[in-house]
Short mmCIF file of C-alpha atoms in Angstrom, two decimals:
data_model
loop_
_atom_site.label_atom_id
_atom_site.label_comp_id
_atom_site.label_asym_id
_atom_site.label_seq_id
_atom_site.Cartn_x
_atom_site.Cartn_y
_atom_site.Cartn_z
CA UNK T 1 47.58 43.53 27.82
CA UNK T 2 49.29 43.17 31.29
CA UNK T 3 49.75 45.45 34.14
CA UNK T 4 53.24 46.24 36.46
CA UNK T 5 53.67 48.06 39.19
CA UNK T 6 57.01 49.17 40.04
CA UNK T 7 57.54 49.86 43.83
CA UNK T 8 60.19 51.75 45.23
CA UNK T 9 62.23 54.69 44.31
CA UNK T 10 62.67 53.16 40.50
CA UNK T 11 59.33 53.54 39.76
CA UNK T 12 59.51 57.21 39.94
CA UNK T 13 56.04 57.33 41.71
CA UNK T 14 54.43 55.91 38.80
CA UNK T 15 52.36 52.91 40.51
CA UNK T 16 51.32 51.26 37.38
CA UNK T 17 51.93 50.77 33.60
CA UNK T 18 50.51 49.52 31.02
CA UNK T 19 52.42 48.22 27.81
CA UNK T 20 51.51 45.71 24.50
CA UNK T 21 53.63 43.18 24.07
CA UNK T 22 56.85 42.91 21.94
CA UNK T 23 59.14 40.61 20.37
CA UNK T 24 62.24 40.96 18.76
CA UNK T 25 61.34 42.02 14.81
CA UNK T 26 64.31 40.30 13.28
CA UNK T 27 67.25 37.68 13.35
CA UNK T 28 67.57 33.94 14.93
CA UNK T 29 64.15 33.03 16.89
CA UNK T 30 62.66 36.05 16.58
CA UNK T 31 58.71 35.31 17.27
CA UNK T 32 55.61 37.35 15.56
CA UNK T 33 54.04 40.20 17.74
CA UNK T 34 52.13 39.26 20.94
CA UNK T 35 54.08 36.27 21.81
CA UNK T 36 55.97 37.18 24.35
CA UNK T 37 56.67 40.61 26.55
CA UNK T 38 59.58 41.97 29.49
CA UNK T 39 58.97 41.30 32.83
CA UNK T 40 60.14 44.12 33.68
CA UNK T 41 59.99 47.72 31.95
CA UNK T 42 63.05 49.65 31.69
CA UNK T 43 63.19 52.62 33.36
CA UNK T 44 64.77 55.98 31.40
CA UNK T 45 66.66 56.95 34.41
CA UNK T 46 70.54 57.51 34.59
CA UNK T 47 71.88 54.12 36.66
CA UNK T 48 68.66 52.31 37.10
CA UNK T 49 68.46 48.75 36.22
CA UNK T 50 65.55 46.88 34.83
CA UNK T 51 65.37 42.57 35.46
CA UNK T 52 66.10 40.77 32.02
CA UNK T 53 63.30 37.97 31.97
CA UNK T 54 61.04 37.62 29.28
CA UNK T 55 57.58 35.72 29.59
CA UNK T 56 56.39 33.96 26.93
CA UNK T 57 52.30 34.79 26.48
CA UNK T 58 50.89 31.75 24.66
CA UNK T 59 53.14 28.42 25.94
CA UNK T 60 50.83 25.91 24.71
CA UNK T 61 50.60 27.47 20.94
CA UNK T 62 54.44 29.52 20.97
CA UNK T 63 56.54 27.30 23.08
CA UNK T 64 58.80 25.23 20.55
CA UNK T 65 61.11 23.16 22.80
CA UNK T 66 61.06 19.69 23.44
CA UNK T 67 61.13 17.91 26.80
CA UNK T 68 62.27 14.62 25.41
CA UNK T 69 61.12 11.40 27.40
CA UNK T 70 57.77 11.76 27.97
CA UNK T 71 56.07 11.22 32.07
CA UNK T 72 52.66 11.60 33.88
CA UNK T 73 54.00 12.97 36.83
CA UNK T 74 56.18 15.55 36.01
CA UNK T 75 59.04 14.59 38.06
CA UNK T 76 62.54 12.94 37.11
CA UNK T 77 64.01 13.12 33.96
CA UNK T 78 61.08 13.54 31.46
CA UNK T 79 58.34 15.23 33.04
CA UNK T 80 54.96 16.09 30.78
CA UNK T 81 56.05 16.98 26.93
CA UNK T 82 54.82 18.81 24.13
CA UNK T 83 52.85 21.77 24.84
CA UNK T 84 50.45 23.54 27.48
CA UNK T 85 49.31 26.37 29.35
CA UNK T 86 51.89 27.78 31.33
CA UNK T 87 49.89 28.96 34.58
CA UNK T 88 48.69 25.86 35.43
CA UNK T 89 48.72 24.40 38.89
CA UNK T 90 48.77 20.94 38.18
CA UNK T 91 52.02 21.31 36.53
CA UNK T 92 53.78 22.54 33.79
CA UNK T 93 53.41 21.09 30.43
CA UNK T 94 55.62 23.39 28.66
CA UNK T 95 59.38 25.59 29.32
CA UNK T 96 62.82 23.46 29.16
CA UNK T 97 62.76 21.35 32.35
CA UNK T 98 65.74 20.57 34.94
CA UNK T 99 66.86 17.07 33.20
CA UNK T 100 66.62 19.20 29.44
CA UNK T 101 68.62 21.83 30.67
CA UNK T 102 71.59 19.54 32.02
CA UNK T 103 71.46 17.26 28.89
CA UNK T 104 71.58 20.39 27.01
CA UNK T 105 74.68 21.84 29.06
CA UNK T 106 76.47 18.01 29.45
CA UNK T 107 75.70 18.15 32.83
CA UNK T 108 73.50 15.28 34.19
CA UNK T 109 76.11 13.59 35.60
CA UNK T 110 77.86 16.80 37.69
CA UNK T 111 74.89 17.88 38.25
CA UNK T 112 73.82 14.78 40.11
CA UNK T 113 77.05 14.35 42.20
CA UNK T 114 78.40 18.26 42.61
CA UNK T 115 77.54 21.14 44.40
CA UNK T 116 77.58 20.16 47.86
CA UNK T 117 78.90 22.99 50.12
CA UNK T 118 78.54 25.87 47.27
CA UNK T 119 76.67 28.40 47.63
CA UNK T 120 74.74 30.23 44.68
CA UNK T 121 73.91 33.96 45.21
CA UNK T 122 71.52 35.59 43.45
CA UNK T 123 70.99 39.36 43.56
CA UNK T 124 67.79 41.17 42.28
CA UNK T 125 65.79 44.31 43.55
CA UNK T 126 62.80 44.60 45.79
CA UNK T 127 61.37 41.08 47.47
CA UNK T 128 59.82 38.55 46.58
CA UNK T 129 57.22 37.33 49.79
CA UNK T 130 56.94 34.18 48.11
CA UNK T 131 60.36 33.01 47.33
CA UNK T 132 60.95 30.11 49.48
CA UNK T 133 57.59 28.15 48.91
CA UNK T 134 57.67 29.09 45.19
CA UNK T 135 61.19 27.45 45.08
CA UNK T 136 60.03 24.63 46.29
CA UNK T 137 56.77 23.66 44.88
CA UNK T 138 59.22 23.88 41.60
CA UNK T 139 61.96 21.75 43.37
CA UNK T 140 59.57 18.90 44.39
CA UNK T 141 57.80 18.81 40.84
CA UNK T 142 60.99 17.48 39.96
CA UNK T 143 62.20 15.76 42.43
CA UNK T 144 64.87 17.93 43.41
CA UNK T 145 64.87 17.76 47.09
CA UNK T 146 63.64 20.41 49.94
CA UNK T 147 65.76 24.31 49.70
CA UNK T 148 64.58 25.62 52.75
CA UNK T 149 65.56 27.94 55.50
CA UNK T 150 64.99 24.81 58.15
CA UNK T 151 67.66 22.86 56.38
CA UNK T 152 69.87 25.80 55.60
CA UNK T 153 69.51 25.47 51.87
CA UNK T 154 68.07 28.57 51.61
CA UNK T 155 68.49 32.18 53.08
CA UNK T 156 66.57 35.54 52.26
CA UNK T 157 68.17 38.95 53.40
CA UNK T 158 67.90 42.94 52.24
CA UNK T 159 70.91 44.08 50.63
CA UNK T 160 72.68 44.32 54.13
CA UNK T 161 72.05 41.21 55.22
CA UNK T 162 69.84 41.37 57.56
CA UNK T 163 65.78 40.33 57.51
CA UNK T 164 64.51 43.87 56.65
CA UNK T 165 63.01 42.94 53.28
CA UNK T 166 62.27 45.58 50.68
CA UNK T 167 58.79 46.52 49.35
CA UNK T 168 57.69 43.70 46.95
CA UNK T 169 57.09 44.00 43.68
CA UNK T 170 55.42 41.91 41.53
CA UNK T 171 57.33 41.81 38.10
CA UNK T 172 60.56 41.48 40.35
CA UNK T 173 59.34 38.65 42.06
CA UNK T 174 58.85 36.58 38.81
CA UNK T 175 62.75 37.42 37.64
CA UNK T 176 63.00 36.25 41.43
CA UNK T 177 61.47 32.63 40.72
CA UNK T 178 62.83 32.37 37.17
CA UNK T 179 66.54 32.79 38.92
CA UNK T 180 66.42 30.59 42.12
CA UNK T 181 64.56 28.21 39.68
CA UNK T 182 67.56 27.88 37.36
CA UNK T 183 70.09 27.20 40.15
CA UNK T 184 67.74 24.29 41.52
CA UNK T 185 67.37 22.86 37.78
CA UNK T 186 71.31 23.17 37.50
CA UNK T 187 73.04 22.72 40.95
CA UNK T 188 70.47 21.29 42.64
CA UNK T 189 72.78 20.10 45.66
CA UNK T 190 73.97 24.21 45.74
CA UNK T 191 72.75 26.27 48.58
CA UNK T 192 70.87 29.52 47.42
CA UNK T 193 71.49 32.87 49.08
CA UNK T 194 69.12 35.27 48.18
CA UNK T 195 69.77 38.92 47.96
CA UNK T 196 67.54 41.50 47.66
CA UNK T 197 68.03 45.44 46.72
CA UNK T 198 65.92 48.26 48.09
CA UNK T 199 65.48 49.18 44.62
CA UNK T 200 66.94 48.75 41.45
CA UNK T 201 69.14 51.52 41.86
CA UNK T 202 72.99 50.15 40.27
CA UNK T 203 73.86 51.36 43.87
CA UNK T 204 71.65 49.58 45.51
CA UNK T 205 72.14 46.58 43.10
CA UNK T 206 75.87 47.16 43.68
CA UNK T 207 76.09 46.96 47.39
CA UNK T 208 73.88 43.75 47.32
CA UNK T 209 76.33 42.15 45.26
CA UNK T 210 79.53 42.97 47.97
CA UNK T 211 77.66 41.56 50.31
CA UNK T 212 76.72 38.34 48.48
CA UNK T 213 79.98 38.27 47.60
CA UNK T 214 81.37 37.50 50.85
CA UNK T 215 79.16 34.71 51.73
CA UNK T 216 78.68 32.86 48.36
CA UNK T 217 80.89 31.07 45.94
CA UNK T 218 79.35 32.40 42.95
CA UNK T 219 76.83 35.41 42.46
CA UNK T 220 74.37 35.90 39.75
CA UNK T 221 72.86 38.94 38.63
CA UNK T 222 69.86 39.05 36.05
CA UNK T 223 69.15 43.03 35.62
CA UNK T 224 71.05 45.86 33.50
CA UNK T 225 70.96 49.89 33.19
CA UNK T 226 71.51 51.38 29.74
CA UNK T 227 75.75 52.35 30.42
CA UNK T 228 76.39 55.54 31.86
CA UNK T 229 79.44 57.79 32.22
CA UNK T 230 80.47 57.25 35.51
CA UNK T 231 79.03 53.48 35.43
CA UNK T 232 83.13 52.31 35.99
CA UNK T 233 82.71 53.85 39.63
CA UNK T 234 81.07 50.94 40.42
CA UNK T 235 83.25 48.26 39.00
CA UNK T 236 85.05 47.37 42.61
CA UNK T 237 81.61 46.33 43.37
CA UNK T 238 81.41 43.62 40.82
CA UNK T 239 85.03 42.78 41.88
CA UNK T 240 84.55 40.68 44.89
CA UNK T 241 87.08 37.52 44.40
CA UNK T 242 84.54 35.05 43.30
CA UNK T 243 82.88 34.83 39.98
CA UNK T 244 80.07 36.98 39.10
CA UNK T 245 77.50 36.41 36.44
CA UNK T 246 75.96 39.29 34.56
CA UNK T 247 73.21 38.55 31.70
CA UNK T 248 73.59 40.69 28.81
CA UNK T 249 70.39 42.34 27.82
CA UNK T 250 67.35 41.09 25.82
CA UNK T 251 67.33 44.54 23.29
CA UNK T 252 69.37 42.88 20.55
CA UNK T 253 72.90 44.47 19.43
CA UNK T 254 73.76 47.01 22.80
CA UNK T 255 75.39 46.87 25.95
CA UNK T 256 74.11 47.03 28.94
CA UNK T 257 76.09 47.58 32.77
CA UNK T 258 77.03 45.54 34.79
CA UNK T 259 77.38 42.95 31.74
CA UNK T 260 80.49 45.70 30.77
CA UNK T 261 82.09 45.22 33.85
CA UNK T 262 85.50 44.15 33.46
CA UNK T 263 85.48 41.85 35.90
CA UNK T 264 82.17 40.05 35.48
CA UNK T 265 80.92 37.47 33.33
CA UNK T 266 78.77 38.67 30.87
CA UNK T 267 76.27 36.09 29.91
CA UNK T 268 74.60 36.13 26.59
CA UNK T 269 71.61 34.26 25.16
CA UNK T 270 70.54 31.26 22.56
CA UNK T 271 67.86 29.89 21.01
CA UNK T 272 68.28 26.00 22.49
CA UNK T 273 66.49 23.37 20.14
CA UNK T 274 66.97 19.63 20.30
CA UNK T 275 66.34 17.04 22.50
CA UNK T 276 68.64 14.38 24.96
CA UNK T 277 68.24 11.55 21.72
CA UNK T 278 68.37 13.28 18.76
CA UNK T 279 71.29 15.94 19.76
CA UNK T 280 71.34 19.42 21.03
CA UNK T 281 71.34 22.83 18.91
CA UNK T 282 72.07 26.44 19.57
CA UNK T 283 72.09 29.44 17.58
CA UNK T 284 72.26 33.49 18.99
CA UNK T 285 68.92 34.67 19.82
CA UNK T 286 68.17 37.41 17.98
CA UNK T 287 67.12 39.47 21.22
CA UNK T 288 70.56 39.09 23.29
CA UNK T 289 72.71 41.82 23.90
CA UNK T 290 76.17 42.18 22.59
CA UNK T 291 78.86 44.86 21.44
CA UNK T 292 81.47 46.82 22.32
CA UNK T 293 81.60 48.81 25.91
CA UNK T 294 81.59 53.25 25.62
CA UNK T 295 83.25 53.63 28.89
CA UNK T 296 85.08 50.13 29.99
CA UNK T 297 88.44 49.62 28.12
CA UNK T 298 89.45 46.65 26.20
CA UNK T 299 90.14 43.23 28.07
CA UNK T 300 93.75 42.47 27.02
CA UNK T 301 92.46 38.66 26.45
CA UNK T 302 89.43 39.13 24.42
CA UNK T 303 89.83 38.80 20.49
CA UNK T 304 89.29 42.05 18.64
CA UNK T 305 89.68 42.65 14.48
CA UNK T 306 91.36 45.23 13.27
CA UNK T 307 88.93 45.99 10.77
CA UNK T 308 86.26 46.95 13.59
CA UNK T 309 86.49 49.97 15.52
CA UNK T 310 86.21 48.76 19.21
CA UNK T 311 88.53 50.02 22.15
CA UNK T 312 85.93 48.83 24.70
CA UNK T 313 85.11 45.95 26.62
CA UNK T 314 83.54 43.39 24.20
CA UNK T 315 80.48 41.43 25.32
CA UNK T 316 79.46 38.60 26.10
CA UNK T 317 81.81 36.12 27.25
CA UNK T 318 80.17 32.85 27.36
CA UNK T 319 75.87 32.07 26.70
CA UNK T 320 73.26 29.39 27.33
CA UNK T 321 69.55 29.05 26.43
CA UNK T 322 67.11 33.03 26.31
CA UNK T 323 64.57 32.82 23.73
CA UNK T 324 61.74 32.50 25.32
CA UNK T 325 60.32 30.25 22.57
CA UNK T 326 62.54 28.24 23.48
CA UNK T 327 62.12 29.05 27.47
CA UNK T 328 62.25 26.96 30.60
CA UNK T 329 59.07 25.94 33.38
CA UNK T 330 59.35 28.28 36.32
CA UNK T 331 56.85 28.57 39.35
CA UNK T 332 55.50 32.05 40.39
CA UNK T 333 52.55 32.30 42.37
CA UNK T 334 52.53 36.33 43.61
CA UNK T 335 51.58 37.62 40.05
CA UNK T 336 50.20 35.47 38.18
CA UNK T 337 50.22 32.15 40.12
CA UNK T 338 51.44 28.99 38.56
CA UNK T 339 53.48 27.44 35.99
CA UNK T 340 55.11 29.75 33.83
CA UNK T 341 57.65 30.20 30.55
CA UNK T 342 60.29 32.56 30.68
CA UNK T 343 63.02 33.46 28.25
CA UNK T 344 65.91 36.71 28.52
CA UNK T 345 69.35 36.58 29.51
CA UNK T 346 68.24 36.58 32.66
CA UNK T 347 67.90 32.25 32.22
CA UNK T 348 71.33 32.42 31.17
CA UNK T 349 73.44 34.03 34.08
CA UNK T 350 71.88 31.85 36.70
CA UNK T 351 72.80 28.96 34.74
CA UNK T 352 76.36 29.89 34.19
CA UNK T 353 77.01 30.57 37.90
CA UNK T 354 75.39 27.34 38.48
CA UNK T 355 77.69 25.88 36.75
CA UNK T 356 81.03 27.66 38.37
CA UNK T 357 79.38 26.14 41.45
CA UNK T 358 79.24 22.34 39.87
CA UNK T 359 83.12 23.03 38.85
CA UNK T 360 83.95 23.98 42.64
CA UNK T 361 85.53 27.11 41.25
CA UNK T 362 88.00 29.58 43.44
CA UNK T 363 89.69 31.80 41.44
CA UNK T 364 89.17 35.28 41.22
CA UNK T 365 86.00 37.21 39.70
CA UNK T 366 88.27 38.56 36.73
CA UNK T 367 90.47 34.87 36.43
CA UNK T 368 87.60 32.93 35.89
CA UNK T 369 85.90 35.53 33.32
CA UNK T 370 89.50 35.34 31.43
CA UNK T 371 90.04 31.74 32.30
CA UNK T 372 86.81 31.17 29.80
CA UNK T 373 88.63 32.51 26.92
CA UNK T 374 91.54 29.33 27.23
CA UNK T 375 89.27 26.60 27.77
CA UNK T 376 87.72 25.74 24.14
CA UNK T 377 87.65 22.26 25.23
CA UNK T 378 84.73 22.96 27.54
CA UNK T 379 82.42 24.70 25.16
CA UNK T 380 80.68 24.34 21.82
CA UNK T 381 81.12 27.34 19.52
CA UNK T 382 77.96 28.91 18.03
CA UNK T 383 78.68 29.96 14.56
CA UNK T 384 75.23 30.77 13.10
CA UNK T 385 72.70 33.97 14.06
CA UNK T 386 73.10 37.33 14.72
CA UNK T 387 71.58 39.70 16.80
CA UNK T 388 71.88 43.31 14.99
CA UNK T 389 72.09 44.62 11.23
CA UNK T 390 76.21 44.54 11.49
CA UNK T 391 78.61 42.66 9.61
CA UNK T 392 81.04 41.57 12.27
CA UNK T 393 81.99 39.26 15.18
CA UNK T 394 80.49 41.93 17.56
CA UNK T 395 76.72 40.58 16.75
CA UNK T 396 76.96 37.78 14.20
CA UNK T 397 78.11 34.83 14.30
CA UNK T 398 79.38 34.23 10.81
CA UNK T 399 81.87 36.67 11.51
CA UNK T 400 83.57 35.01 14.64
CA UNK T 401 87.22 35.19 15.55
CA UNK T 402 89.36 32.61 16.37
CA UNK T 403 90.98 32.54 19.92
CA UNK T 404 94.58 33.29 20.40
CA UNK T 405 96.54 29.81 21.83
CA UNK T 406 93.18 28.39 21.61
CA UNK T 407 90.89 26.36 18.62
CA UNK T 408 87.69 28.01 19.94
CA UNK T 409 86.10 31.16 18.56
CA UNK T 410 84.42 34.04 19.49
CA UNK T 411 81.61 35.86 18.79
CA UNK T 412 79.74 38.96 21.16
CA UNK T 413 76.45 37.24 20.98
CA UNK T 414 77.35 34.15 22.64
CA UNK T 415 81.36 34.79 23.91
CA UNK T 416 83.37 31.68 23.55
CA UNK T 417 80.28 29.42 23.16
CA UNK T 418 77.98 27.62 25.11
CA UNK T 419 78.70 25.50 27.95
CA UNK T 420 79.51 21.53 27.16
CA UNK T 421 80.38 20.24 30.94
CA UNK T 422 82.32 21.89 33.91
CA UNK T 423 85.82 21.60 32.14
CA UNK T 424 85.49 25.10 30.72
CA UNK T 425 84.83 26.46 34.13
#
């Protein structure tokens, strides 16, 4: 049993809680009971978000990746394989690592050459003390080069801008190291700006994304709020001229805000199995979120059926790897200090805008959400799993639609598919 404290005005001056661990009870890579638990608990208040990372408990008996080439050191392409502690100083020896990931995505190649001169935002609430050594400990396990503030890699402001940090918080700061550790494992050649919220207040959340929005070319956002009535006040926020990644949600069949933002991309999860030699699968994760929007109206280029009874915003639109059985190595040292396994959505939005930053995108927030949908090319459909007791494209993915003009499909789980290069981008 593990303890949070939420600090801030979100934690509704409740200073600690206590919770047992859950998994998702049913569907594609569901786990049994005790294997893994949210960083972060959600909060039953109106417009409050909650981060979306999931730690797995037990790495060396859950985790069920593969790392492919095996190392000693760690570093390069193979690193240590099979399984391990998670927690461990002397490295990790379980959790998808940078050269997996890229394989995984068809990346190893862009990811080795692009990303000079883009910058990768990433918003989340309260601070993280630790960020910038904790980013790099991970980045030089894997030879990944220095991120720091003395080379202008890396920057760290409040949700203004300026150096004021907000009041740390300890399951924060892990959703924190999970995200800046996904951009270095991606776009390692990206610089990272670092946002952080007074609290995870949507308005707080909100105004640290218009300001990340004006100095990055990409900005990734790992947190969502149950959706609320007046939640489309703050769509102008999440409509900033440069694409914005939004993970779904890690409840299963639901939709979360800002993921229903019409302008965002909403980022939904997999359960990533494989290795660089023998191939690469993906199915949904049973714990992603998915569905159809109550309050944001349908996207004129998203495929609907007129046998289901959706008028909303349908979502996701694209997905990469979230079980966190199937999780990737991140470094934390504030909480629990060392080498952890994390799964959620919130893996998959940093990866995604990672990945707008390889492709040197420019459009528009809402063109490159909608510019997904034409691309089929660039990504491999997922046609198996499903994330909810329905029988339709909005959570499985036996029931996907086909793309208009396009020979993709669609499904809400995991959008148009999962990433397979920059071309889709």
């Amino acid at each position: 049993m593990r303890t949070y404290r939420l600090i801030g005005a979100a934690a509704l001056a409740v200073t600690a809680l206590t919770f047992v661990p859950t998994v998702a009870s049913s569907g594609s890579g569901a786990g049994s009971a005790g294997e893994y638990a949210p960083v972060c608990l959600p909060v039953a208040v109106v417009g409050v978000a909650h981060c979306n990372a999931i730690q797995l408990l037990n790495p060396a008996v859950n985790w069920r990746g593969t790392h492919g080439s095996v190392g000693t050191s760690g570093k390069g392409s193979g690193g240590h394989g099979g399984g391990g502690g998670g927690g461990s100083n002397s490295g990790p020896t379980a959790g998808y690592f940078p050269a997996a990931l890229q394989s995984a995505y068809d990346l190893t190649f862009a990811s080795s050459k692009n990303g000079g001169g883009e910058t990768v935002a990433i918003v989340d609430a309260y601070n993280d003390p630790y960020a910038q050594s904790d980013l790099n400990t991970y980045r030089s396990q894997f030879g990944l080069g220095p991120c720091t503030t003395t080379n202008g890699c890396f920057t760290q402001v409040d949700q203004e801008g300026k150096t004021k940090l907000p009041a740390s918080s300890s399951s924060w700061s892990e959703e924190i190291s999970l995200d800046l550790d996904m951009v270095s494992a991606i776009c390692p050649k990206c610089n990272i700006l670092l946002v952080e919220a007074s609290s995870a207040s949507i308005a707080n959340l909100a105004t640290a994304v218009a300001y990340a929005a004006q100095r990055a070319n990409v900005v990734s956002n790992s947190y969502g709020a149950a959706e609320f009535s007046g939640e489309s006040s703050y769509d102008p926020y999440y409509t900033q001229g440069v694409p914005i990644t939004v993970s779904a949600g890690d409840n299963g069949y639901g939709v979360e805000y800002p993921a229903a933002s019409p302008d965002v991309t909403a980022v939904g999860g997999t359960t990533l199995t494989g290795s660089a030699s023998t191939g690469w699968n993906q199915i949904v994760w049973s714990g992603t979120g998915s569905g159809c929007s109550a309050y944001e109206p349908i996207l004129a280029w998203q495929p609907t059926n007129s046998t289901v009874n959706c008028t909303g915003r349908t979502v996701a639109d694209t997905a990469a790897v979230a079980n966190p059985n199937t999780g990737v190595a991140v470094y934390d040292s504030f909480h629990e200090p060392g080498w952890l396994v994390f799964g959620g959505t919130s893996v998959a939005s940093p990866i995604i805008a990672s990945i707008y930053a390889l492709a040197g995108v420019s459009a528009s927030s809402s063109a490159a959400a909608e510019h997904l949908y034409g691309a089929s090319s660039g990504f491999n459909s997922v046609l198996n799993g499903s994330n909810g007791p329905c029988y339709n494209y909005l959570c499985n993915a036996l029931y996907s639609l086909s793309i208009s003009g396009g020979s993709g499909s669609y499904n809400g789980p995991t959008g148009v598919g999962t990433p397979y290069g920059t071309a889709g981008f």
